[in-house]
Amino acid sequence: MLGIIIGIAAVIIITSLGNGLQSYMTDAFDSMGTNLITVNVSNRGTRSVNPDDMFELATDNSDVLEAVSPSVTHTGEVTCGSTTTDNTTSITGVSEYYNVMKGYDLTDGRFLSYMDIEGRHKVCVIGTYVANTLFGNKSAVGQTLKIGGNTFTVIGTLAEIGDSSESSSDDCVYIPYSTAQKLSRSGRITSYTFSVTDQHKADQAKTVIENALYEIFKSDDYYTVISLSEMLDIINTMMDMVITVLSAIAAISLAVGGVGIMNIMLVSVTERTREIGIRKSLGAKRRNILTQFVIEAMTISALGGILGMITGVMISYPVGNLFDITAVPKASTIALAFSISVAIGVLFGYLPASRASKLNPIDALRHD
Amino acid sequence: MIELRNLYKIYGSGENEVRALDGINLTINKGEFVAIVGQSGSGKSTCMNIIGCLDVPTSGQYILEGIDVSTMHDDRLSEIRNKKLGFIFQQYNLIQGISILENVELPLLYAGLSKAERKEKAMKALARVGIQAKAKNFPSQLSGGQQQRVSIARALAGNPSVILADEPTGALDSKTGKEVLRFLQELHSEGNTIVLITHDNSIARKAKRIVRLSDGKIIYDGPSDDPNAVVSADESGVNG
């Protein structure tokens, strides 16, 4: 019975942790934006793209593409008076669509506008970590901060995205991409982020972008198009495989449990040979004996199954917490594991029971 | 009612051949109280097993109430045992894990009776042996004599044609042994057919007819009050 309990519990723990891990990863990807497609290009002379080309591409394919934002990474210290954030703060030049694409909310002020980008205004929107570090409890909007010697006016603060800690998604400053481009003197913009109208159309959108870029560059060596949802699909497939393999291992422990049940039944049949003899002498047919022992085996394994289910579900939560995952026991998995345990009971109970039912009543009665 | 025709039971073969029953011819009529006696090894247990349909003869015929049961299949024999035979064993052979009532209900369960019928008949049988108050108890909570009475109740419950008692007093002290024998005599006087198997002459004499076995052969078959019934082969030195 212990075998069955451990077997069932193992199956349930492994699958619910697997499911938990999968949903954890899905959530992680979702927060990064599975609706986003990242495009990196290397501009070469005439074969190049600029933000206007990309905006046009998005407008022309509005059935799949929702919006686009260039992404210009800027480096520099973010300071306010004598306070400074560490160099971990990411400073990114983006378009006015960026917050909508990423699903960022504002707690105060406004996001960048078209005017800010056109005018290359020195304005910024900051994350909660930056706001807390530089301005404490004061309202940040209207305050100024310095990025590498340039003074920027804070026009908005974002709602918390991560956990407001250093290096998290909240350790960020967003400025107009045009301003960033000018300050970094890098010339051309090499990175863009597209958002798709529907997450399930990500593949289609990716193809549209790839085709457009191929038209311009006449080669696929000069650009990369990465869709997060595509990566998520790949990871999910891998996770499924891992869960399947782990479940197979757990199934082995179930089989071991089955052998355990068979042993219990064999011992029980041997111990109760005399009882079988008595029952047969009183008129029990083979079928009666068989039924009795199969039902007993089923009861044992069902009981083991139930205990295993309870143990499995109870253990999977604390173990999940240990890894920072919320365990997700699925009803279907539990039902399957339970049916398997009962099936094992019937199968492995049948063999010794069948042997018991064929015992000669006289030999059985003489057995001590 | 019971008819054994030229019955043989042979174990082993060739030089190791053992003839447990060596050409037995025996007829027992309805309402008789017969004791089958003999030393251990005389073949009386084998005889009882065959009469009880627990074993099949090597050759010969066994006719029970007009049915030839000597070549029947296991399950058919179970049915015959269930319908026609009631067993009383030396070791009582009660099942330990279940109550007295459930023990007595067992033959009725295998006969396919409903729960209510089973309980009614089992309680009646327990009342018959004066032990209905213990119906909810388990066998281990009863004394030997009480357990044997339960096994008599179990034998009676299905209202069998023949009651087979195999050394029914063997495990009891003389007082409770006598009680059990008195009970068997009572059952006989009510018209039941009883076959008693024993090695003890004094017990055998409680029956009306004695069949003495030695080396698988019948060496005496007659009334129990005949002096020859007890002065027999095994007592005159012949190996039993």
Coordinates of C-alpha atoms in Angstrom, one line a residue:
Chain A
M1 CA 0.0 0.0 0.0
L2 CA 2.9 2.3 0.8
G3 CA 4.1 1.7 -2.8
I4 CA 0.8 2.9 -4.2
I5 CA 0.7 5.9 -1.9
I6 CA 4.2 6.9 -2.9
G7 CA 3.6 6.2 -6.5
I8 CA 0.4 8.2 -6.7
A9 CA 1.8 11.0 -4.6
A10 CA 4.9 11.2 -6.8
V11 CA 2.8 11.4 -10.0
I12 CA 0.7 14.2 -8.5
I13 CA 3.7 16.1 -7.1
I14 CA 5.6 16.0 -10.3
T15 CA 2.8 16.9 -12.6
S16 CA 1.5 19.7 -10.3
L17 CA 4.9 21.2 -9.9
G18 CA 5.4 20.9 -13.7
N19 CA 2.1 22.6 -14.3
G20 CA 3.1 25.3 -11.8
L21 CA 6.4 25.8 -13.4
Q22 CA 4.8 26.1 -16.8
S23 CA 2.3 28.7 -15.7
Y24 CA 5.1 30.5 -13.8
M25 CA 7.1 30.7 -17.1
T26 CA 4.0 31.7 -19.1
D27 CA 3.4 34.5 -16.6
A28 CA 7.0 35.6 -16.7
F29 CA 6.8 35.7 -20.5
D30 CA 3.5 37.5 -20.4
S31 CA 5.0 40.2 -18.2
M32 CA 7.7 40.6 -20.8
G33 CA 5.0 40.8 -23.4
T34 CA 4.1 37.8 -25.5
N35 CA 2.3 40.3 -27.8
L36 CA 5.7 41.9 -28.7
I37 CA 8.0 41.2 -31.5
T38 CA 11.6 42.6 -31.3
V39 CA 13.4 43.6 -34.5
N40 CA 17.1 44.2 -34.7
V41 CA 18.6 45.6 -37.9
S42 CA 22.1 46.5 -39.1
N43 CA 21.7 49.5 -41.4
R44 CA 24.0 49.5 -44.3
G45 CA 24.2 52.5 -46.6
T46 CA 21.1 52.8 -48.7
R47 CA 19.8 49.5 -47.5
S48 CA 18.5 50.8 -44.2
V49 CA 15.3 51.5 -42.3
N50 CA 14.4 54.5 -40.2
P51 CA 11.5 54.9 -37.7
D52 CA 9.2 56.3 -40.4
D53 CA 9.6 53.1 -42.5
M54 CA 8.7 51.1 -39.4
F55 CA 5.7 53.3 -38.6
E56 CA 4.5 52.9 -42.1
L57 CA 4.9 49.1 -42.0
A58 CA 2.8 49.0 -38.9
T59 CA 0.1 51.2 -40.4
D60 CA 0.1 49.2 -43.7
N61 CA -0.4 46.0 -41.8
S62 CA -2.8 47.2 -39.1
D63 CA -4.7 43.9 -39.2
V64 CA -1.8 42.1 -37.5
L65 CA 0.5 44.9 -36.2
E66 CA -0.9 47.3 -33.6
A67 CA 2.0 49.7 -32.9
V68 CA 5.7 50.1 -33.1
S69 CA 8.3 51.8 -31.0
P70 CA 12.0 52.3 -31.7
S71 CA 14.1 51.2 -28.8
V72 CA 17.3 53.2 -28.2
T73 CA 19.4 52.2 -25.3
H74 CA 21.1 55.1 -23.6
T75 CA 23.7 54.9 -20.9
G76 CA 24.5 57.3 -18.1
E77 CA 24.1 58.0 -14.5
V78 CA 20.7 59.1 -13.3
T79 CA 21.1 61.8 -10.6
C80 CA 19.1 64.3 -8.7
G81 CA 21.1 66.6 -6.6
S82 CA 23.5 64.4 -4.7
T83 CA 21.4 61.3 -4.9
T84 CA 22.1 58.9 -7.7
T85 CA 20.7 55.5 -8.7
D86 CA 23.2 52.9 -9.5
N87 CA 24.2 52.1 -13.0
T88 CA 21.6 49.4 -13.1
T89 CA 19.0 51.8 -14.3
S90 CA 18.0 51.2 -17.8
I91 CA 17.5 54.3 -19.9
T92 CA 15.5 53.7 -23.1
G93 CA 14.4 55.9 -25.9
V94 CA 10.9 54.9 -27.0
S95 CA 7.9 56.2 -28.9
E96 CA 4.6 57.5 -27.5
Y97 CA 3.0 54.1 -28.0
Y98 CA 5.4 52.2 -25.8
N99 CA 3.4 52.3 -22.5
V100 CA 0.3 51.0 -24.3
M101 CA 2.3 48.3 -26.1
K102 CA 3.8 47.1 -22.8
G103 CA 0.6 47.6 -20.9
Y104 CA 2.2 50.0 -18.4
D105 CA -0.1 52.2 -16.3
L106 CA 0.8 55.6 -15.0
T107 CA 0.2 56.6 -11.4
D108 CA 1.0 60.2 -12.0
G109 CA 1.5 62.6 -14.9
R110 CA 1.4 61.5 -18.5
F111 CA 3.5 59.3 -20.9
L112 CA 5.6 60.7 -23.7
S113 CA 3.7 62.4 -26.5
Y114 CA 4.2 62.8 -30.2
M115 CA 5.2 66.4 -29.5
D116 CA 7.9 65.3 -27.1
I117 CA 9.4 63.1 -29.8
E118 CA 9.1 65.6 -32.6
G119 CA 10.6 68.4 -30.5
R120 CA 13.2 66.1 -28.9
H121 CA 12.2 67.3 -25.6
K122 CA 14.2 66.5 -22.6
V123 CA 11.4 64.8 -20.6
C124 CA 11.2 61.5 -19.0
V125 CA 8.9 59.0 -17.5
I126 CA 10.3 57.0 -14.6
G127 CA 9.7 53.7 -12.8
T128 CA 8.9 53.4 -9.2
Y129 CA 12.4 52.4 -8.1
V130 CA 13.9 55.6 -9.6
A131 CA 11.1 57.7 -8.2
N132 CA 11.5 56.3 -4.7
T133 CA 15.3 56.5 -4.8
L134 CA 15.5 60.1 -6.1
F135 CA 12.4 61.7 -4.8
G136 CA 11.3 59.6 -1.9
N137 CA 7.7 60.3 -1.0
K138 CA 7.5 63.5 -2.9
S139 CA 5.7 63.7 -6.2
A140 CA 8.2 63.2 -8.9
V141 CA 6.2 64.9 -11.7
G142 CA 7.6 68.4 -12.4
Q143 CA 10.9 67.6 -10.8
T144 CA 14.1 67.4 -12.7
L145 CA 16.8 64.8 -12.8
K146 CA 20.1 64.5 -14.7
I147 CA 21.1 61.8 -17.1
G148 CA 24.8 62.0 -17.9
G149 CA 24.8 65.8 -17.5
N150 CA 21.6 66.5 -19.3
T151 CA 18.7 67.8 -17.3
F152 CA 15.3 66.1 -17.9
T153 CA 11.9 67.0 -16.5
V154 CA 9.9 64.2 -15.1
I155 CA 6.4 64.2 -16.8
G156 CA 5.1 60.9 -15.4
T157 CA 5.6 58.0 -13.1
L158 CA 4.8 54.4 -13.9
A159 CA 2.8 52.1 -11.8
E160 CA 4.8 49.3 -10.2
I161 CA 5.7 46.6 -12.8
G162 CA 7.9 44.2 -10.8
D163 CA 8.7 44.6 -7.1
S164 CA 10.2 48.1 -7.1
S165 CA 13.7 46.7 -6.4
E166 CA 17.0 47.6 -8.0
S167 CA 17.5 46.1 -11.4
S168 CA 13.9 45.2 -11.6
S169 CA 11.5 46.4 -14.4
D170 CA 10.9 49.4 -12.1
D171 CA 14.5 50.5 -12.3
C172 CA 13.9 52.4 -15.6
V173 CA 13.7 55.8 -17.3
Y174 CA 11.9 56.3 -20.6
I175 CA 12.8 59.3 -22.8
P176 CA 11.8 60.2 -26.4
Y177 CA 13.7 58.0 -28.8
S178 CA 14.6 61.1 -30.8
T179 CA 16.2 62.7 -27.8
A180 CA 18.1 59.5 -27.0
Q181 CA 19.3 59.2 -30.6
K182 CA 20.5 62.8 -30.5
L183 CA 22.3 62.4 -27.1
S184 CA 24.0 59.1 -28.0
R185 CA 25.0 60.4 -31.4
S186 CA 24.7 56.9 -32.6
G187 CA 22.9 58.0 -35.8
R188 CA 20.7 55.2 -36.9
I189 CA 18.2 53.3 -34.8
T190 CA 18.9 49.5 -34.8
S191 CA 16.2 48.2 -32.5
Y192 CA 12.4 48.3 -32.8
T193 CA 9.6 46.7 -30.9
F194 CA 6.3 45.9 -32.5
S195 CA 3.1 44.9 -30.8
V196 CA 0.6 42.6 -32.4
T197 CA -3.2 43.0 -32.5
D198 CA -3.7 39.4 -31.3
Q199 CA -1.1 37.2 -29.5
H200 CA -2.2 34.3 -31.7
K201 CA -1.3 36.2 -34.8
A202 CA 2.3 36.7 -33.6
D203 CA 3.6 34.2 -36.2
Q204 CA 1.7 36.0 -39.0
A205 CA 3.0 39.3 -37.8
K206 CA 6.5 38.0 -37.7
T207 CA 6.3 36.9 -41.3
V208 CA 4.9 40.3 -42.4
I209 CA 7.9 42.0 -40.8
E210 CA 10.4 39.6 -42.1
N211 CA 9.1 39.9 -45.7
A212 CA 9.2 43.7 -45.5
L213 CA 12.7 43.7 -44.1
Y214 CA 13.8 41.3 -46.8
E215 CA 12.5 43.7 -49.4
I216 CA 14.7 46.4 -48.0
F217 CA 17.9 44.5 -47.2
K218 CA 17.6 41.8 -50.0
S219 CA 19.2 39.4 -47.5
D220 CA 18.2 38.0 -44.2
D221 CA 21.6 38.4 -42.7
Y222 CA 21.0 42.0 -41.6
Y223 CA 18.0 41.7 -39.4
T224 CA 16.6 39.5 -36.7
V225 CA 13.0 39.2 -35.8
I226 CA 12.2 37.6 -32.4
S227 CA 8.7 36.8 -31.3
L228 CA 8.4 36.1 -27.6
S229 CA 5.2 34.1 -28.0
E230 CA 7.1 31.8 -30.4
M231 CA 9.8 31.3 -27.8
L232 CA 7.1 30.6 -25.2
D233 CA 5.7 28.0 -27.5
I234 CA 9.1 26.3 -27.8
I235 CA 9.5 26.5 -24.1
N236 CA 6.1 25.0 -23.4
T237 CA 6.8 22.2 -25.8
M238 CA 10.0 21.5 -23.9
M239 CA 8.2 21.7 -20.6
D240 CA 5.6 19.2 -21.8
M241 CA 8.4 16.8 -22.7
V242 CA 10.1 17.2 -19.4
I243 CA 6.7 16.6 -17.6
T244 CA 6.1 13.5 -19.7
V245 CA 9.5 12.1 -18.9
L246 CA 9.1 12.8 -15.2
S247 CA 5.6 11.3 -15.2
A248 CA 7.1 8.2 -16.8
I249 CA 9.5 8.0 -13.9
A250 CA 6.7 8.4 -11.5
A251 CA 4.8 5.7 -13.4
I252 CA 7.6 3.3 -12.6
S253 CA 7.1 4.0 -8.9
L254 CA 3.4 3.2 -9.5
A255 CA 4.3 -0.1 -11.1
V256 CA 6.5 -0.8 -8.1
G257 CA 3.5 -0.1 -6.0
G258 CA 1.5 -2.5 -8.1
V259 CA 4.1 -5.2 -7.4
G260 CA 3.7 -4.4 -3.7
I261 CA 0.0 -4.9 -4.0
M262 CA 0.6 -8.2 -5.7
N263 CA 2.9 -9.3 -2.9
I264 CA 0.4 -8.2 -0.3
M265 CA -2.2 -10.3 -2.1
L266 CA 0.0 -13.3 -2.4
V267 CA 0.8 -13.2 1.3
S268 CA -2.8 -12.6 2.1
V269 CA -3.9 -15.6 -0.1
T270 CA -1.3 -17.8 1.5
E271 CA -2.2 -16.7 5.0
R272 CA -5.8 -17.3 4.4
T273 CA -5.6 -20.6 2.5
R274 CA -7.6 -22.2 5.3
E275 CA -10.3 -19.6 5.1
I276 CA -10.5 -20.3 1.4
G277 CA -10.9 -24.0 2.2
I278 CA -13.7 -23.3 4.7
R279 CA -15.5 -21.0 2.2
K280 CA -15.2 -23.6 -0.5
S281 CA -16.4 -26.4 1.7
L282 CA -19.4 -24.2 2.5
G283 CA -20.2 -23.9 -1.2
A284 CA -18.1 -21.0 -2.4
K285 CA -17.4 -21.3 -6.2
R286 CA -14.3 -20.1 -7.9
R287 CA -16.1 -16.9 -8.9
N288 CA -17.0 -16.1 -5.3
I289 CA -13.4 -16.5 -4.1
L290 CA -12.1 -14.5 -7.0
T291 CA -14.6 -11.7 -6.5
Q292 CA -13.8 -11.5 -2.8
F293 CA -10.0 -11.2 -3.3
V294 CA -10.3 -8.8 -6.3
I295 CA -12.6 -6.5 -4.3
E296 CA -10.1 -6.6 -1.4
A297 CA -7.2 -5.8 -3.7
M298 CA -9.3 -3.0 -5.2
T299 CA -10.1 -1.6 -1.8
I300 CA -6.5 -1.6 -0.7
S301 CA -5.3 0.1 -3.9
A302 CA -8.2 2.6 -3.9
L303 CA -7.4 3.4 -0.3
G304 CA -3.8 3.8 -1.2
G305 CA -4.8 5.9 -4.2
I306 CA -6.8 8.2 -2.0
L307 CA -4.1 8.5 0.6
G308 CA -1.5 9.1 -2.2
M309 CA -3.7 11.8 -3.7
I310 CA -4.0 13.6 -0.4
T311 CA -0.3 13.2 0.3
G312 CA 0.6 14.4 -3.2
V313 CA -1.6 17.5 -3.1
M314 CA -0.5 18.3 0.4
I315 CA 3.2 17.9 -0.3
S316 CA 3.2 19.7 -3.7
Y317 CA 2.2 23.1 -2.3
P318 CA 5.1 23.4 0.2
V319 CA 7.5 22.0 -2.3
G320 CA 6.2 24.5 -4.8
N321 CA 6.7 27.3 -2.4
L322 CA 10.3 26.1 -1.9
F323 CA 10.9 26.9 -5.6
D324 CA 8.7 30.0 -5.6
I325 CA 6.2 28.2 -7.8
T326 CA 2.5 27.8 -7.2
A327 CA 1.8 24.1 -7.6
V328 CA -1.2 23.4 -9.8
P329 CA -2.6 19.9 -9.2
K330 CA -5.0 19.1 -12.1
A331 CA -8.2 17.2 -11.5
S332 CA -7.6 15.2 -14.6
T333 CA -4.1 14.1 -13.5
I334 CA -5.5 13.1 -10.1
A335 CA -8.4 11.2 -11.6
L336 CA -6.0 9.4 -14.0
A337 CA -3.6 8.5 -11.2
F338 CA -6.4 7.2 -9.1
S339 CA -7.8 5.1 -11.9
I340 CA -4.4 3.7 -12.6
S341 CA -4.0 2.7 -8.9
V342 CA -7.4 0.9 -9.0
A343 CA -6.5 -0.8 -12.3
I344 CA -3.3 -2.0 -10.7
G345 CA -5.2 -3.3 -7.8
V346 CA -7.5 -5.3 -10.1
L347 CA -4.7 -6.6 -12.3
F348 CA -2.3 -7.6 -9.6
G349 CA -5.1 -8.7 -7.3
Y350 CA -6.6 -11.0 -10.0
L351 CA -3.6 -13.2 -10.4
P352 CA -3.2 -14.5 -6.8
A353 CA -7.0 -14.5 -6.4
S354 CA -7.3 -16.7 -9.4
R355 CA -4.7 -19.0 -8.0
A356 CA -6.6 -19.0 -4.6
S357 CA -9.9 -19.8 -6.2
K358 CA -8.4 -23.0 -7.9
L359 CA -7.2 -24.4 -4.6
N360 CA -8.5 -27.9 -3.8
P361 CA -10.7 -27.5 -0.8
I362 CA -9.1 -30.4 1.0
D363 CA -5.6 -29.1 0.6
A364 CA -6.8 -25.6 1.6
L365 CA -8.5 -26.9 4.7
R366 CA -5.4 -28.8 5.8
H367 CA -3.3 -25.7 5.5
D368 CA -2.2 -24.1 8.7
Chain B
M1 CA -29.2 -41.6 -0.2
I2 CA -25.4 -42.1 -0.1
E3 CA -24.1 -44.9 -2.3
L4 CA -20.4 -45.7 -2.7
R5 CA -19.8 -48.2 -5.5
N6 CA -16.4 -50.0 -5.7
L7 CA -14.7 -46.8 -4.7
Y8 CA -10.9 -46.4 -4.9
K9 CA -8.7 -43.5 -3.9
I10 CA -5.1 -44.1 -4.8
Y11 CA -2.2 -41.7 -4.1
G12 CA 1.1 -42.0 -6.0
S13 CA 1.9 -44.7 -8.5
G14 CA 4.0 -47.7 -9.0
E15 CA 6.0 -48.7 -5.9
N16 CA 4.9 -45.7 -4.0
E17 CA 1.2 -46.4 -4.6
V18 CA -0.9 -45.9 -1.5
R19 CA -4.5 -47.2 -1.6
A20 CA -6.3 -44.9 0.9
L21 CA -9.6 -46.4 -0.2
D22 CA -9.5 -49.9 -1.5
G23 CA -12.8 -50.9 -3.1
I24 CA -15.4 -49.4 -0.8
N25 CA -19.0 -50.4 -1.2
L26 CA -21.3 -48.5 1.2
T27 CA -24.9 -47.5 1.3
I28 CA -26.3 -45.0 3.8
N29 CA -30.0 -44.4 3.9
K30 CA -31.9 -41.3 4.7
G31 CA -32.3 -40.8 8.5
E32 CA -29.4 -43.0 9.5
F33 CA -26.8 -42.1 12.1
V34 CA -23.6 -43.8 11.0
A35 CA -20.2 -43.6 12.6
I36 CA -17.2 -44.3 10.4
V37 CA -14.4 -45.4 12.7
G38 CA -10.8 -46.5 12.2
Q39 CA -7.3 -45.7 13.3
S40 CA -5.4 -42.9 11.6
G41 CA -4.3 -44.1 8.2
S42 CA -7.3 -46.4 7.9
G43 CA -8.8 -44.2 5.2
K44 CA -11.7 -42.8 7.2
S45 CA -10.6 -39.2 6.5
T46 CA -10.4 -39.9 2.8
C47 CA -13.7 -41.5 3.0
M48 CA -15.2 -38.5 4.7
N49 CA -13.6 -36.2 2.2
I50 CA -15.2 -38.1 -0.7
I51 CA -18.6 -38.3 1.0
G52 CA -18.3 -34.6 1.7
C53 CA -17.5 -33.9 -2.0
L54 CA -14.3 -32.2 -0.9
D55 CA -12.3 -34.8 -2.9
V56 CA -13.0 -37.0 -5.9
P57 CA -12.3 -40.8 -6.1
T58 CA -9.7 -42.2 -8.3
S59 CA -12.2 -44.7 -9.6
G60 CA -15.6 -46.0 -8.7
Q61 CA -18.9 -44.2 -8.3
Y62 CA -20.4 -42.0 -5.6
I63 CA -24.1 -41.4 -5.9
L64 CA -25.5 -38.7 -3.7
E65 CA -29.3 -38.5 -3.7
G66 CA -29.3 -40.1 -7.1
I67 CA -26.7 -37.8 -8.6
D68 CA -23.3 -39.2 -9.7
V69 CA -20.9 -36.7 -8.2
S70 CA -17.7 -38.7 -8.6
T71 CA -16.6 -36.9 -11.8
M72 CA -18.0 -33.5 -11.2
H73 CA -16.1 -30.2 -11.8
D74 CA -15.0 -28.1 -8.9
D75 CA -17.7 -25.5 -9.1
R76 CA -20.5 -28.1 -9.4
L77 CA -19.1 -29.8 -6.3
S78 CA -19.2 -26.5 -4.5
E79 CA -22.9 -26.3 -5.4
I80 CA -23.5 -29.8 -4.2
R81 CA -21.7 -29.1 -0.9
N82 CA -23.7 -26.0 -0.5
K83 CA -27.1 -27.6 -1.1
K84 CA -26.8 -31.1 0.3
L85 CA -24.0 -31.2 2.9
G86 CA -23.4 -29.6 6.3
F87 CA -19.9 -29.9 7.8
I88 CA -18.9 -30.0 11.4
F89 CA -15.1 -30.0 11.7
Q90 CA -12.9 -30.9 14.6
Q91 CA -11.3 -27.5 14.5
Y92 CA -14.7 -25.8 14.1
N93 CA -13.3 -24.0 11.1
L94 CA -15.0 -20.7 11.8
I95 CA -13.7 -17.6 9.9
Q96 CA -12.0 -15.4 12.5
G97 CA -12.4 -12.0 11.0
I98 CA -16.2 -12.0 10.8
S99 CA -19.0 -12.3 13.4
I100 CA -20.8 -15.5 14.4
L101 CA -23.9 -14.4 12.5
E102 CA -21.9 -13.8 9.3
N103 CA -20.2 -17.2 9.7
V104 CA -23.6 -19.0 9.9
E105 CA -24.8 -16.9 7.0
L106 CA -21.9 -18.0 4.7
P107 CA -23.5 -21.1 3.2
L108 CA -26.7 -19.1 2.7
L109 CA -24.7 -16.3 1.0
Y110 CA -23.2 -18.8 -1.5
A111 CA -26.7 -20.3 -2.0
G112 CA -27.7 -16.8 -3.2
L113 CA -30.2 -15.9 -0.6
S114 CA -31.2 -12.3 0.1
K115 CA -29.8 -10.5 3.1
A116 CA -33.1 -10.6 5.0
E117 CA -33.5 -14.4 4.4
R118 CA -30.0 -15.1 5.3
K119 CA -30.3 -13.3 8.6
E120 CA -33.6 -15.0 9.5
K121 CA -32.4 -18.5 8.7
A122 CA -29.0 -17.9 10.4
M123 CA -30.7 -16.6 13.6
K124 CA -33.0 -19.5 13.6
A125 CA -30.1 -21.9 13.3
L126 CA -28.2 -20.1 16.1
A127 CA -31.4 -20.3 18.3
R128 CA -31.5 -24.0 17.6
V129 CA -28.1 -24.5 19.2
G130 CA -29.0 -22.0 22.0
I131 CA -26.4 -19.3 21.1
Q132 CA -28.3 -16.6 19.4
A133 CA -27.3 -14.1 22.1
K134 CA -23.7 -14.3 20.8
A135 CA -24.6 -13.5 17.2
K136 CA -22.7 -10.3 17.1
N137 CA -19.6 -11.7 18.8
F138 CA -16.5 -12.9 17.0
P139 CA -15.4 -16.6 17.1
S140 CA -12.3 -15.8 19.2
Q141 CA -14.6 -14.4 22.0
L142 CA -16.3 -17.8 22.4
S143 CA -15.3 -21.0 24.2
G144 CA -14.5 -24.2 22.3
G145 CA -17.9 -25.7 23.0
Q146 CA -19.7 -22.6 21.9
Q147 CA -17.6 -22.4 18.7
Q148 CA -18.5 -26.0 17.9
R149 CA -22.2 -25.1 18.5
V150 CA -21.8 -22.2 16.0
S151 CA -20.3 -24.6 13.5
I152 CA -23.3 -27.0 14.0
A153 CA -25.6 -24.0 13.5
R154 CA -23.7 -23.2 10.3
A155 CA -24.1 -26.8 9.1
L156 CA -27.8 -26.7 9.9
A157 CA -28.5 -23.3 8.3
G158 CA -28.7 -24.5 4.8
N159 CA -31.0 -27.4 5.7
P160 CA -28.7 -30.0 4.2
S161 CA -29.6 -33.6 3.4
V162 CA -26.5 -35.0 5.2
I163 CA -24.6 -33.7 8.2
L164 CA -21.0 -34.7 8.2
A165 CA -19.2 -34.5 11.5
D166 CA -15.4 -35.0 11.4
E167 CA -14.2 -35.7 14.9
P168 CA -16.6 -33.1 16.3
T169 CA -15.5 -33.7 19.9
G170 CA -11.8 -34.1 19.2
A171 CA -10.9 -30.6 20.4
L172 CA -13.4 -30.4 23.3
D173 CA -13.3 -31.6 26.9
S174 CA -15.4 -34.6 27.8
K175 CA -18.3 -32.6 29.2
T176 CA -18.8 -30.3 26.2
G177 CA -18.0 -33.2 23.9
K178 CA -21.0 -35.1 25.4
E179 CA -23.2 -32.0 24.9
V180 CA -22.3 -32.0 21.2
L181 CA -22.9 -35.7 20.9
R182 CA -26.3 -35.3 22.6
F183 CA -27.1 -32.6 20.1
L184 CA -26.2 -34.8 17.2
Q185 CA -28.4 -37.6 18.6
E186 CA -31.2 -35.0 18.9
L187 CA -30.7 -34.0 15.3
H188 CA -30.9 -37.6 14.3
S189 CA -34.1 -38.2 16.2
E190 CA -35.6 -35.3 14.2
G191 CA -34.9 -37.2 11.0
N192 CA -31.6 -35.8 9.9
T193 CA -29.0 -38.1 8.2
I194 CA -25.7 -37.9 10.1
V195 CA -22.3 -39.3 9.3
L196 CA -19.9 -39.1 12.2
I197 CA -16.2 -39.8 11.6
T198 CA -14.1 -40.7 14.7
H199 CA -11.3 -42.9 16.0
D200 CA -12.9 -43.2 19.4
N201 CA -15.1 -46.3 19.9
S202 CA -17.0 -44.8 22.8
I203 CA -18.1 -41.9 20.7
A204 CA -18.9 -44.2 17.7
R205 CA -21.3 -46.2 19.9
K206 CA -23.5 -43.1 20.2
A207 CA -24.4 -43.8 16.5
K208 CA -26.9 -46.5 15.4
R209 CA -24.6 -48.0 12.9
I210 CA -20.8 -48.4 12.8
V211 CA -18.7 -48.8 9.7
R212 CA -15.1 -49.7 10.6
L213 CA -12.3 -49.1 8.1
S214 CA -8.8 -50.5 8.1
D215 CA -6.3 -50.2 5.4
G216 CA -8.9 -48.7 3.1
K217 CA -11.3 -51.6 3.4
I218 CA -14.5 -52.0 5.4
I219 CA -13.9 -54.6 8.0
Y220 CA -17.2 -54.2 9.9
D221 CA -20.5 -52.8 9.0
G222 CA -23.4 -53.3 11.4
P223 CA -25.3 -52.0 14.4
S224 CA -23.4 -50.3 17.1
D225 CA -24.7 -52.6 19.9
D226 CA -23.1 -55.7 18.3
P227 CA -20.1 -56.7 20.4
N228 CA -18.1 -57.2 17.2
A229 CA -18.4 -53.6 16.4
V230 CA -15.8 -52.6 19.0
V231 CA -13.7 -55.8 19.2
S232 CA -12.2 -55.1 15.8
A233 CA -9.2 -55.6 13.7
D234 CA -7.2 -52.6 14.9
E235 CA -7.6 -53.8 18.5
S236 CA -6.5 -57.4 17.7
G237 CA -3.2 -56.2 16.5
V238 CA -3.7 -55.6 12.8
N239 CA -2.0 -52.5 11.6
G240 CA -4.6 -49.7 11.3

